[in-house]
mmCIF file with all atom_site columns, C-alpha atoms in Angstrom:
data_model
loop_
_atom_site.group_PDB
_atom_site.id
_atom_site.type_symbol
_atom_site.label_atom_id
_atom_site.label_alt_id
_atom_site.label_comp_id
_atom_site.label_asym_id
_atom_site.label_entity_id
_atom_site.label_seq_id
_atom_site.pdbx_PDB_ins_code
_atom_site.Cartn_x
_atom_site.Cartn_y
_atom_site.Cartn_z
_atom_site.occupancy
_atom_site.B_iso_or_equiv
_atom_site.pdbx_formal_charge
_atom_site.auth_seq_id
_atom_site.auth_comp_id
_atom_site.auth_asym_id
_atom_site.auth_atom_id
_atom_site.pdbx_PDB_model_num
ATOM 1   C CA . ALA F 1 1   ? -27.611 11.412 -11.210 1.00 0.00 ? 1   ALA F CA 1
ATOM 2   C CA . GLU F 1 2   ? -29.425 8.137  -10.626 1.00 0.00 ? 2   GLU F CA 1
ATOM 3   C CA . VAL F 1 3   ? -32.575 6.687  -12.186 1.00 0.00 ? 3   VAL F CA 1
ATOM 4   C CA . VAL F 1 4   ? -34.660 3.885  -10.679 1.00 0.00 ? 4   VAL F CA 1
ATOM 5   C CA . ASN F 1 5   ? -37.141 2.144  -12.973 1.00 0.00 ? 5   ASN F CA 1
ATOM 6   C CA . ALA F 1 6   ? -39.403 -0.186 -11.000 1.00 0.00 ? 6   ALA F CA 1
ATOM 7   C CA . HIS F 1 7   ? -42.293 -2.303 -12.252 1.00 0.00 ? 7   HIS F CA 1
ATOM 8   C CA . LEU F 1 8   ? -44.900 -3.424 -9.751  1.00 0.00 ? 8   LEU F CA 1
ATOM 9   C CA . SER F 1 9   ? -47.733 -5.929 -9.903  1.00 0.00 ? 9   SER F CA 1
ATOM 10  C CA . ARG F 1 10  ? -50.041 -4.881 -7.091  1.00 0.00 ? 10  ARG F CA 1
ATOM 11  C CA . ASP F 1 11  ? -47.672 -4.545 -4.114  1.00 0.00 ? 11  ASP F CA 1
ATOM 12  C CA . GLU F 1 12  ? -45.062 -6.943 -5.493  1.00 0.00 ? 12  GLU F CA 1
ATOM 13  C CA . LEU F 1 13  ? -41.842 -5.634 -7.024  1.00 0.00 ? 13  LEU F CA 1
ATOM 14  C CA . VAL F 1 14  ? -41.528 -7.564 -10.294 1.00 0.00 ? 14  VAL F CA 1
ATOM 15  C CA . ASP F 1 15  ? -38.531 -5.947 -11.963 1.00 0.00 ? 15  ASP F CA 1
ATOM 16  C CA . TYR F 1 16  ? -36.335 -2.911 -11.571 1.00 0.00 ? 16  TYR F CA 1
ATOM 17  C CA . GLN F 1 17  ? -33.143 -1.382 -12.832 1.00 0.00 ? 17  GLN F CA 1
ATOM 18  C CA . VAL F 1 18  ? -30.956 1.288  -11.293 1.00 0.00 ? 18  VAL F CA 1
ATOM 19  C CA . THR F 1 19  ? -28.680 3.243  -13.614 1.00 0.00 ? 19  THR F CA 1
ATOM 20  C CA . GLY F 1 20  ? -26.532 6.180  -12.729 1.00 0.00 ? 20  GLY F CA 1
ATOM 21  C CA . GLU F 1 21  ? -23.811 8.521  -13.787 1.00 0.00 ? 21  GLU F CA 1
ATOM 22  C CA . LEU F 1 22  ? -21.158 10.164 -11.666 1.00 0.00 ? 22  LEU F CA 1
ATOM 23  C CA . ARG F 1 23  ? -20.189 13.596 -12.980 1.00 0.00 ? 23  ARG F CA 1
ATOM 24  C CA . VAL F 1 24  ? -17.950 16.365 -11.771 1.00 0.00 ? 24  VAL F CA 1
ATOM 25  C CA . VAL F 1 25  ? -18.723 20.055 -12.274 1.00 0.00 ? 25  VAL F CA 1
ATOM 26  C CA . PRO F 1 26  ? -15.606 22.260 -12.527 1.00 0.00 ? 26  PRO F CA 1
ATOM 27  C CA . SER F 1 27  ? -15.618 25.131 -10.050 1.00 0.00 ? 27  SER F CA 1
ATOM 28  C CA . LYS F 1 28  ? -15.932 28.784 -11.010 1.00 0.00 ? 28  LYS F CA 1
ATOM 29  C CA . SER F 1 29  ? -12.402 29.531 -9.820  1.00 0.00 ? 29  SER F CA 1
ATOM 30  C CA . PRO F 1 30  ? -9.600  29.944 -12.362 1.00 0.00 ? 30  PRO F CA 1
ATOM 31  C CA . ALA F 1 31  ? -9.243  26.672 -14.192 1.00 0.00 ? 31  ALA F CA 1
ATOM 32  C CA . VAL F 1 32  ? -6.202  24.566 -13.343 1.00 0.00 ? 32  VAL F CA 1
ATOM 33  C CA . ALA F 1 33  ? -5.562  20.893 -13.927 1.00 0.00 ? 33  ALA F CA 1
ATOM 34  C CA . SER F 1 34  ? -6.424  18.748 -10.903 1.00 0.00 ? 34  SER F CA 1
ATOM 35  C CA . GLU F 1 35  ? -6.330  15.157 -9.713  1.00 0.00 ? 35  GLU F CA 1
ATOM 36  C CA . PHE F 1 36  ? -8.292  13.251 -7.069  1.00 0.00 ? 36  PHE F CA 1
ATOM 37  C CA . ARG F 1 37  ? -9.033  9.656  -6.104  1.00 0.00 ? 37  ARG F CA 1
ATOM 38  C CA . PHE F 1 38  ? -12.127 7.862  -4.854  1.00 0.00 ? 38  PHE F CA 1
ATOM 39  C CA . ARG F 1 39  ? -13.361 4.363  -4.028  1.00 0.00 ? 39  ARG F CA 1
ATOM 40  C CA . MET F 1 40  ? -16.927 3.100  -4.340  1.00 0.00 ? 40  MET F CA 1
ATOM 41  C CA . ARG F 1 41  ? -18.698 1.695  -1.298  1.00 0.00 ? 41  ARG F CA 1
ATOM 42  C CA . ASN F 1 42  ? -20.916 -1.357 -1.840  1.00 0.00 ? 42  ASN F CA 1
ATOM 43  C CA . ALA F 1 43  ? -19.323 -1.931 -5.246  1.00 0.00 ? 43  ALA F CA 1
ATOM 44  C CA . HIS F 1 44  ? -20.543 -5.542 -5.108  1.00 0.00 ? 44  HIS F CA 1
ATOM 45  C CA . HIS F 1 45  ? -24.030 -4.159 -5.913  1.00 0.00 ? 45  HIS F CA 1
ATOM 46  C CA . ILE F 1 46  ? -22.778 -2.746 -9.222  1.00 0.00 ? 46  ILE F CA 1
ATOM 47  C CA . GLU F 1 47  ? -23.236 -5.001 -12.249 1.00 0.00 ? 47  GLU F CA 1
ATOM 48  C CA . GLN F 1 48  ? -21.674 -2.816 -14.949 1.00 0.00 ? 48  GLN F CA 1
ATOM 49  C CA . ILE F 1 49  ? -19.339 0.148  -14.777 1.00 0.00 ? 49  ILE F CA 1
ATOM 50  C CA . LYS F 1 50  ? -18.262 2.124  -17.809 1.00 0.00 ? 50  LYS F CA 1
ATOM 51  C CA . VAL F 1 51  ? -15.368 4.463  -17.123 1.00 0.00 ? 51  VAL F CA 1
ATOM 52  C CA . ASN F 1 52  ? -14.686 7.619  -19.126 1.00 0.00 ? 52  ASN F CA 1
ATOM 53  C CA . ASP F 1 53  ? -11.057 6.736  -19.855 1.00 0.00 ? 53  ASP F CA 1
ATOM 54  C CA . LYS F 1 54  ? -10.283 10.293 -20.997 1.00 0.00 ? 54  LYS F CA 1
ATOM 55  C CA . PHE F 1 55  ? -10.356 11.354 -17.318 1.00 0.00 ? 55  PHE F CA 1
ATOM 56  C CA . VAL F 1 56  ? -10.486 8.196  -15.158 1.00 0.00 ? 56  VAL F CA 1
ATOM 57  C CA . LYS F 1 57  ? -8.017  5.347  -14.538 1.00 0.00 ? 57  LYS F CA 1
ATOM 58  C CA . VAL F 1 58  ? -8.827  2.326  -12.343 1.00 0.00 ? 58  VAL F CA 1
ATOM 59  C CA . ALA F 1 59  ? -6.340  0.321  -10.278 1.00 0.00 ? 59  ALA F CA 1
ATOM 60  C CA . ALA F 1 60  ? -7.132  -2.070 -7.392  1.00 0.00 ? 60  ALA F CA 1
ATOM 61  C CA . GLY F 1 61  ? -10.620 -0.605 -6.846  1.00 0.00 ? 61  GLY F CA 1
ATOM 62  C CA . THR F 1 62  ? -9.379  2.992  -6.718  1.00 0.00 ? 62  THR F CA 1
ATOM 63  C CA . TYR F 1 63  ? -10.541 5.471  -9.329  1.00 0.00 ? 63  TYR F CA 1
ATOM 64  C CA . THR F 1 64  ? -8.023  8.192  -10.166 1.00 0.00 ? 64  THR F CA 1
ATOM 65  C CA . VAL F 1 65  ? -9.498  11.230 -11.883 1.00 0.00 ? 65  VAL F CA 1
ATOM 66  C CA . VAL F 1 66  ? -7.241  13.619 -13.776 1.00 0.00 ? 66  VAL F CA 1
ATOM 67  C CA . LEU F 1 67  ? -9.087  16.722 -14.909 1.00 0.00 ? 67  LEU F CA 1
ATOM 68  C CA . PRO F 1 68  ? -7.555  19.062 -17.467 1.00 0.00 ? 68  PRO F CA 1
ATOM 69  C CA . ALA F 1 69  ? -7.672  22.802 -17.012 1.00 0.00 ? 69  ALA F CA 1
ATOM 70  C CA . ALA F 1 70  ? -11.326 23.589 -17.807 1.00 0.00 ? 70  ALA F CA 1
ATOM 71  C CA . HIS F 1 71  ? -12.823 26.854 -18.910 1.00 0.00 ? 71  HIS F CA 1
ATOM 72  C CA . GLN F 1 72  ? -16.458 25.769 -18.882 1.00 0.00 ? 72  GLN F CA 1
ATOM 73  C CA . GLU F 1 73  ? -18.791 24.886 -16.044 1.00 0.00 ? 73  GLU F CA 1
ATOM 74  C CA . GLN F 1 74  ? -20.156 21.891 -17.957 1.00 0.00 ? 74  GLN F CA 1
ATOM 75  C CA . PRO F 1 75  ? -20.476 18.606 -16.030 1.00 0.00 ? 75  PRO F CA 1
ATOM 76  C CA . LEU F 1 76  ? -17.863 16.058 -17.091 1.00 0.00 ? 76  LEU F CA 1
ATOM 77  C CA . PRO F 1 77  ? -19.043 12.424 -16.994 1.00 0.00 ? 77  PRO F CA 1
ATOM 78  C CA . LEU F 1 78  ? -16.685 10.157 -15.054 1.00 0.00 ? 78  LEU F CA 1
ATOM 79  C CA . ILE F 1 79  ? -18.468 6.798  -14.775 1.00 0.00 ? 79  ILE F CA 1
ATOM 80  C CA . LYS F 1 80  ? -21.801 5.239  -15.732 1.00 0.00 ? 80  LYS F CA 1
ATOM 81  C CA . TYR F 1 81  ? -23.123 2.231  -13.858 1.00 0.00 ? 81  TYR F CA 1
ATOM 82  C CA . THR F 1 82  ? -25.971 -0.265 -13.602 1.00 0.00 ? 82  THR F CA 1
ATOM 83  C CA . ALA F 1 83  ? -26.769 -1.848 -10.248 1.00 0.00 ? 83  ALA F CA 1
ATOM 84  C CA . SER F 1 84  ? -27.403 -5.555 -9.820  1.00 0.00 ? 84  SER F CA 1
ATOM 85  C CA . SER F 1 85  ? -31.076 -6.482 -10.146 1.00 0.00 ? 85  SER F CA 1
ATOM 86  C CA . ARG F 1 86  ? -30.631 -8.721 -7.078  1.00 0.00 ? 86  ARG F CA 1
ATOM 87  C CA . TRP F 1 87  ? -30.110 -5.656 -4.899  1.00 0.00 ? 87  TRP F CA 1
ATOM 88  C CA . ARG F 1 88  ? -33.330 -4.160 -3.483  1.00 0.00 ? 88  ARG F CA 1
ATOM 89  C CA . PRO F 1 89  ? -32.583 -0.433 -3.385  1.00 0.00 ? 89  PRO F CA 1
ATOM 90  C CA . VAL F 1 90  ? -36.123 0.805  -4.086  1.00 0.00 ? 90  VAL F CA 1
ATOM 91  C CA . PRO F 1 91  ? -37.059 2.785  -0.952  1.00 0.00 ? 91  PRO F CA 1
ATOM 92  C CA . LEU F 1 92  ? -40.563 3.828  -1.973  1.00 0.00 ? 92  LEU F CA 1
ATOM 93  C CA . PHE F 1 93  ? -43.447 2.304  -3.910  1.00 0.00 ? 93  PHE F CA 1
ATOM 94  C CA . VAL F 1 94  ? -45.710 4.808  -5.711  1.00 0.00 ? 94  VAL F CA 1
ATOM 95  C CA . ASP F 1 95  ? -49.033 4.044  -7.413  1.00 0.00 ? 95  ASP F CA 1
ATOM 96  C CA . ALA F 1 96  ? -50.456 7.139  -9.120  1.00 0.00 ? 96  ALA F CA 1
ATOM 97  C CA . SER F 1 97  ? -53.686 7.539  -11.079 1.00 0.00 ? 97  SER F CA 1
ATOM 98  C CA . ALA F 1 98  ? -55.973 10.172 -12.553 1.00 0.00 ? 98  ALA F CA 1
ATOM 99  C CA . LEU F 1 99  ? -59.606 9.005  -12.448 1.00 0.00 ? 99  LEU F CA 1
ATOM 100 C CA . GLU F 1 100 ? -62.109 10.918 -14.557 1.00 0.00 ? 100 GLU F CA 1
ATOM 101 C CA . THR F 1 101 ? -65.311 11.258 -12.504 1.00 0.00 ? 101 THR F CA 1
ATOM 102 C CA . SER F 1 102 ? -67.143 13.401 -15.074 1.00 0.00 ? 102 SER F CA 1
ATOM 103 C CA . ALA F 1 103 ? -66.374 15.294 -18.286 1.00 0.00 ? 103 ALA F CA 1
ATOM 104 C CA . ASP F 1 104 ? -64.959 18.248 -16.348 1.00 0.00 ? 104 ASP F CA 1
ATOM 105 C CA . GLU F 1 105 ? -63.693 16.584 -13.174 1.00 0.00 ? 105 GLU F CA 1
ATOM 106 C CA . VAL F 1 106 ? -60.790 14.316 -12.258 1.00 0.00 ? 106 VAL F CA 1
ATOM 107 C CA . VAL F 1 107 ? -59.469 12.836 -9.015  1.00 0.00 ? 107 VAL F CA 1
ATOM 108 C CA . VAL F 1 108 ? -55.686 12.547 -8.811  1.00 0.00 ? 108 VAL F CA 1
ATOM 109 C CA . GLN F 1 109 ? -54.408 9.990  -6.295  1.00 0.00 ? 109 GLN F CA 1
ATOM 110 C CA . ALA F 1 110 ? -50.998 8.731  -5.281  1.00 0.00 ? 110 ALA F CA 1
ATOM 111 C CA . ARG F 1 111 ? -50.487 5.917  -2.803  1.00 0.00 ? 111 ARG F CA 1
ATOM 112 C CA . LEU F 1 112 ? -47.007 5.895  -1.303  1.00 0.00 ? 112 LEU F CA 1
ATOM 113 C CA . ARG F 1 113 ? -45.580 3.059  0.764   1.00 0.00 ? 113 ARG F CA 1
ATOM 114 C CA . ALA F 1 114 ? -42.073 2.692  2.120   1.00 0.00 ? 114 ALA F CA 1
ATOM 115 C CA . ASN F 1 115 ? -40.230 -0.503 1.265   1.00 0.00 ? 115 ASN F CA 1
ATOM 116 C CA . PRO F 1 116 ? -40.892 -2.850 4.214   1.00 0.00 ? 116 PRO F CA 1
ATOM 117 C CA . GLN F 1 117 ? -37.226 -3.931 4.102   1.00 0.00 ? 117 GLN F CA 1
ATOM 118 C CA . LEU F 1 118 ? -36.149 -0.467 5.304   1.00 0.00 ? 118 LEU F CA 1
ATOM 119 C CA . THR F 1 119 ? -35.044 -0.410 8.928   1.00 0.00 ? 119 THR F CA 1
ATOM 120 C CA . THR F 1 120 ? -35.670 3.306  9.416   1.00 0.00 ? 120 THR F CA 1
ATOM 121 C CA . PRO F 1 121 ? -38.523 5.514  8.213   1.00 0.00 ? 121 PRO F CA 1
ATOM 122 C CA . LEU F 1 122 ? -38.259 7.786  5.180   1.00 0.00 ? 122 LEU F CA 1
ATOM 123 C CA . GLU F 1 123 ? -38.313 11.398 6.338   1.00 0.00 ? 123 GLU F CA 1
ATOM 124 C CA . GLN F 1 124 ? -39.270 14.764 4.843   1.00 0.00 ? 124 GLN F CA 1
ATOM 125 C CA . LEU F 1 125 ? -40.769 13.446 1.589   1.00 0.00 ? 125 LEU F CA 1
ATOM 126 C CA . THR F 1 126 ? -42.190 15.906 -0.916  1.00 0.00 ? 126 THR F CA 1
ATOM 127 C CA . VAL F 1 127 ? -44.411 14.697 -3.750  1.00 0.00 ? 127 VAL F CA 1
ATOM 128 C CA . HIS F 1 128 ? -45.135 16.912 -6.788  1.00 0.00 ? 128 HIS F CA 1
ATOM 129 C CA . ALA F 1 129 ? -47.659 16.242 -9.547  1.00 0.00 ? 129 ALA F CA 1
ATOM 130 C CA . ALA F 1 130 ? -48.011 18.345 -12.709 1.00 0.00 ? 130 ALA F CA 1
ATOM 131 C CA . VAL F 1 131 ? -51.706 18.562 -13.524 1.00 0.00 ? 131 VAL F CA 1
ATOM 132 C CA . GLY F 1 132 ? -52.012 21.673 -15.657 1.00 0.00 ? 132 GLY F CA 1
ATOM 133 C CA . ALA F 1 133 ? -54.687 24.350 -15.445 1.00 0.00 ? 133 ALA F CA 1
ATOM 134 C CA . ALA F 1 134 ? -57.939 23.853 -13.532 1.00 0.00 ? 134 ALA F CA 1
ATOM 135 C CA . ASP F 1 135 ? -60.848 26.078 -12.547 1.00 0.00 ? 135 ASP F CA 1
ATOM 136 C CA . SER F 1 136 ? -60.809 24.712 -9.007  1.00 0.00 ? 136 SER F CA 1
ATOM 137 C CA . CYS F 1 137 ? -58.886 22.242 -6.902  1.00 0.00 ? 137 CYS F CA 1
ATOM 138 C CA . VAL F 1 138 ? -59.657 20.631 -3.554  1.00 0.00 ? 138 VAL F CA 1
ATOM 139 C CA . VAL F 1 139 ? -56.523 19.061 -2.103  1.00 0.00 ? 139 VAL F CA 1
ATOM 140 C CA . LYS F 1 140 ? -56.539 16.586 0.768   1.00 0.00 ? 140 LYS F CA 1
ATOM 141 C CA . ALA F 1 141 ? -54.133 17.620 3.567   1.00 0.00 ? 141 ALA F CA 1
ATOM 142 C CA . PRO F 1 142 ? -51.155 17.756 3.757   1.00 0.00 ? 142 PRO F CA 1
ATOM 143 C CA . GLY F 1 143 ? -51.324 18.914 0.148   1.00 0.00 ? 143 GLY F CA 1
ATOM 144 C CA . THR F 1 144 ? -51.225 22.291 -1.563  1.00 0.00 ? 144 THR F CA 1
ATOM 145 C CA . TRP F 1 145 ? -52.210 23.545 -5.004  1.00 0.00 ? 145 TRP F CA 1
ATOM 146 C CA . ASP F 1 146 ? -50.282 26.130 -7.013  1.00 0.00 ? 146 ASP F CA 1
ATOM 147 C CA . ALA F 1 147 ? -52.743 27.347 -9.660  1.00 0.00 ? 147 ALA F CA 1
ATOM 148 C CA . GLU F 1 148 ? -50.106 29.420 -11.456 1.00 0.00 ? 148 GLU F CA 1
ATOM 149 C CA . SER F 1 149 ? -47.759 26.488 -12.121 1.00 0.00 ? 149 SER F CA 1
ATOM 150 C CA . GLY F 1 150 ? -50.494 23.824 -12.263 1.00 0.00 ? 150 GLY F CA 1
ATOM 151 C CA . ARG F 1 151 ? -48.706 21.720 -9.610  1.00 0.00 ? 151 ARG F CA 1
ATOM 152 C CA . LEU F 1 152 ? -49.962 19.747 -6.658  1.00 0.00 ? 152 LEU F CA 1
ATOM 153 C CA . SER F 1 153 ? -47.572 19.180 -3.745  1.00 0.00 ? 153 SER F CA 1
ATOM 154 C CA . TRP F 1 154 ? -47.746 17.069 -0.599  1.00 0.00 ? 154 TRP F CA 1
ATOM 155 C CA . ARG F 1 155 ? -45.254 17.130 2.275   1.00 0.00 ? 155 ARG F CA 1
ATOM 156 C CA . LEU F 1 156 ? -44.958 13.965 4.357   1.00 0.00 ? 156 LEU F CA 1
ATOM 157 C CA . PRO F 1 157 ? -42.833 14.306 7.504   1.00 0.00 ? 157 PRO F CA 1
ATOM 158 C CA . GLN F 1 158 ? -42.328 10.548 7.860   1.00 0.00 ? 158 GLN F CA 1
ATOM 159 C CA . LEU F 1 159 ? -43.297 7.309  6.113   1.00 0.00 ? 159 LEU F CA 1
ATOM 160 C CA . HIS F 1 160 ? -42.512 3.819  7.383   1.00 0.00 ? 160 HIS F CA 1
ATOM 161 C CA . ALA F 1 161 ? -45.006 0.971  7.757   1.00 0.00 ? 161 ALA F CA 1
ATOM 162 C CA . GLN F 1 162 ? -48.154 2.863  6.737   1.00 0.00 ? 162 GLN F CA 1
ATOM 163 C CA . THR F 1 163 ? -49.437 3.784  3.272   1.00 0.00 ? 163 THR F CA 1
ATOM 164 C CA . ALA F 1 164 ? -49.888 7.501  2.614   1.00 0.00 ? 164 ALA F CA 1
ATOM 165 C CA . LEU F 1 165 ? -52.690 8.643  0.318   1.00 0.00 ? 165 LEU F CA 1
ATOM 166 C CA . CYS F 1 166 ? -52.157 11.929 -1.506  1.00 0.00 ? 166 CYS F CA 1
ATOM 167 C CA . SER F 1 167 ? -55.232 13.068 -3.412  1.00 0.00 ? 167 SER F CA 1
ATOM 168 C CA . ALA F 1 168 ? -56.895 16.060 -5.026  1.00 0.00 ? 168 ALA F CA 1
ATOM 169 C CA . GLN F 1 169 ? -60.098 16.741 -6.945  1.00 0.00 ? 169 GLN F CA 1
ATOM 170 C CA . LEU F 1 170 ? -59.738 19.072 -9.926  1.00 0.00 ? 170 LEU F CA 1
ATOM 171 C CA . SER F 1 171 ? -62.461 20.574 -12.054 1.00 0.00 ? 171 SER F CA 1
ATOM 172 C CA . GLY F 1 172 ? -62.545 22.596 -15.243 1.00 0.00 ? 172 GLY F CA 1
ATOM 173 C CA . ALA F 1 173 ? -62.894 22.153 -18.982 1.00 0.00 ? 173 ALA F CA 1
ATOM 174 C CA . GLY F 1 174 ? -60.480 19.525 -20.306 1.00 0.00 ? 174 GLY F CA 1
ATOM 175 C CA . VAL F 1 175 ? -58.852 18.917 -16.928 1.00 0.00 ? 175 VAL F CA 1
ATOM 176 C CA . ALA F 1 176 ? -58.913 15.112 -17.323 1.00 0.00 ? 176 ALA F CA 1
ATOM 177 C CA . ALA F 1 177 ? -56.809 15.243 -20.490 1.00 0.00 ? 177 ALA F CA 1
ATOM 178 C CA . ARG F 1 178 ? -54.109 17.309 -18.737 1.00 0.00 ? 178 ARG F CA 1
ATOM 179 C CA . ALA F 1 179 ? -53.902 15.455 -15.405 1.00 0.00 ? 179 ALA F CA 1
ATOM 180 C CA . LEU F 1 180 ? -50.607 13.656 -14.754 1.00 0.00 ? 180 LEU F CA 1
ATOM 181 C CA . PRO F 1 181 ? -48.920 14.188 -18.138 1.00 0.00 ? 181 PRO F CA 1
ATOM 182 C CA . ALA F 1 182 ? -45.588 13.245 -16.495 1.00 0.00 ? 182 ALA F CA 1
ATOM 183 C CA . PRO F 1 183 ? -44.472 10.948 -13.653 1.00 0.00 ? 183 PRO F CA 1
ATOM 184 C CA . LEU F 1 184 ? -44.715 12.191 -10.093 1.00 0.00 ? 184 LEU F CA 1
ATOM 185 C CA . GLU F 1 185 ? -41.612 13.789 -8.606  1.00 0.00 ? 185 GLU F CA 1
ATOM 186 C CA . VAL F 1 186 ? -40.654 12.508 -5.167  1.00 0.00 ? 186 VAL F CA 1
ATOM 187 C CA . HIS F 1 187 ? -37.892 14.189 -3.141  1.00 0.00 ? 187 HIS F CA 1
#
């Protein structure tokens, strides 16, 4: 799992932090003790690494994982890390807003722009926004509205130098208070 927290001022990346955790999920097969090794690529981008020394030993850049016989399918944390803030890993800039146009109407917009430092386009992006219940919704293509789940979705086949605008107009009692209660999901 990896989390990217980025702070923008207009189109300028001001600050960001990448944190992550590498976990292993034991298989469903009969549990036996096991051992494996791995090395991290681009380790020079990692500022801090915290190793779970119950399961992981480090020697000369090689991580040796010794897993006990497990009877649960719970993920076991192996390492946690924080990437260097000098590294520019943020592939996508997202600016999302919910603008109340009247008491019972809101316009949800998300502007997405690929990092100009990328050498290849981002492909097959899906953007989801939780907006809650609404009486009606008009979604700008290539978006869709799922009234049952209260989710907007947009599928973008490719994004490189251009800015994509994903928008929808929702109406209904109290819709403005429910729009964008959580961050957008981008896959």
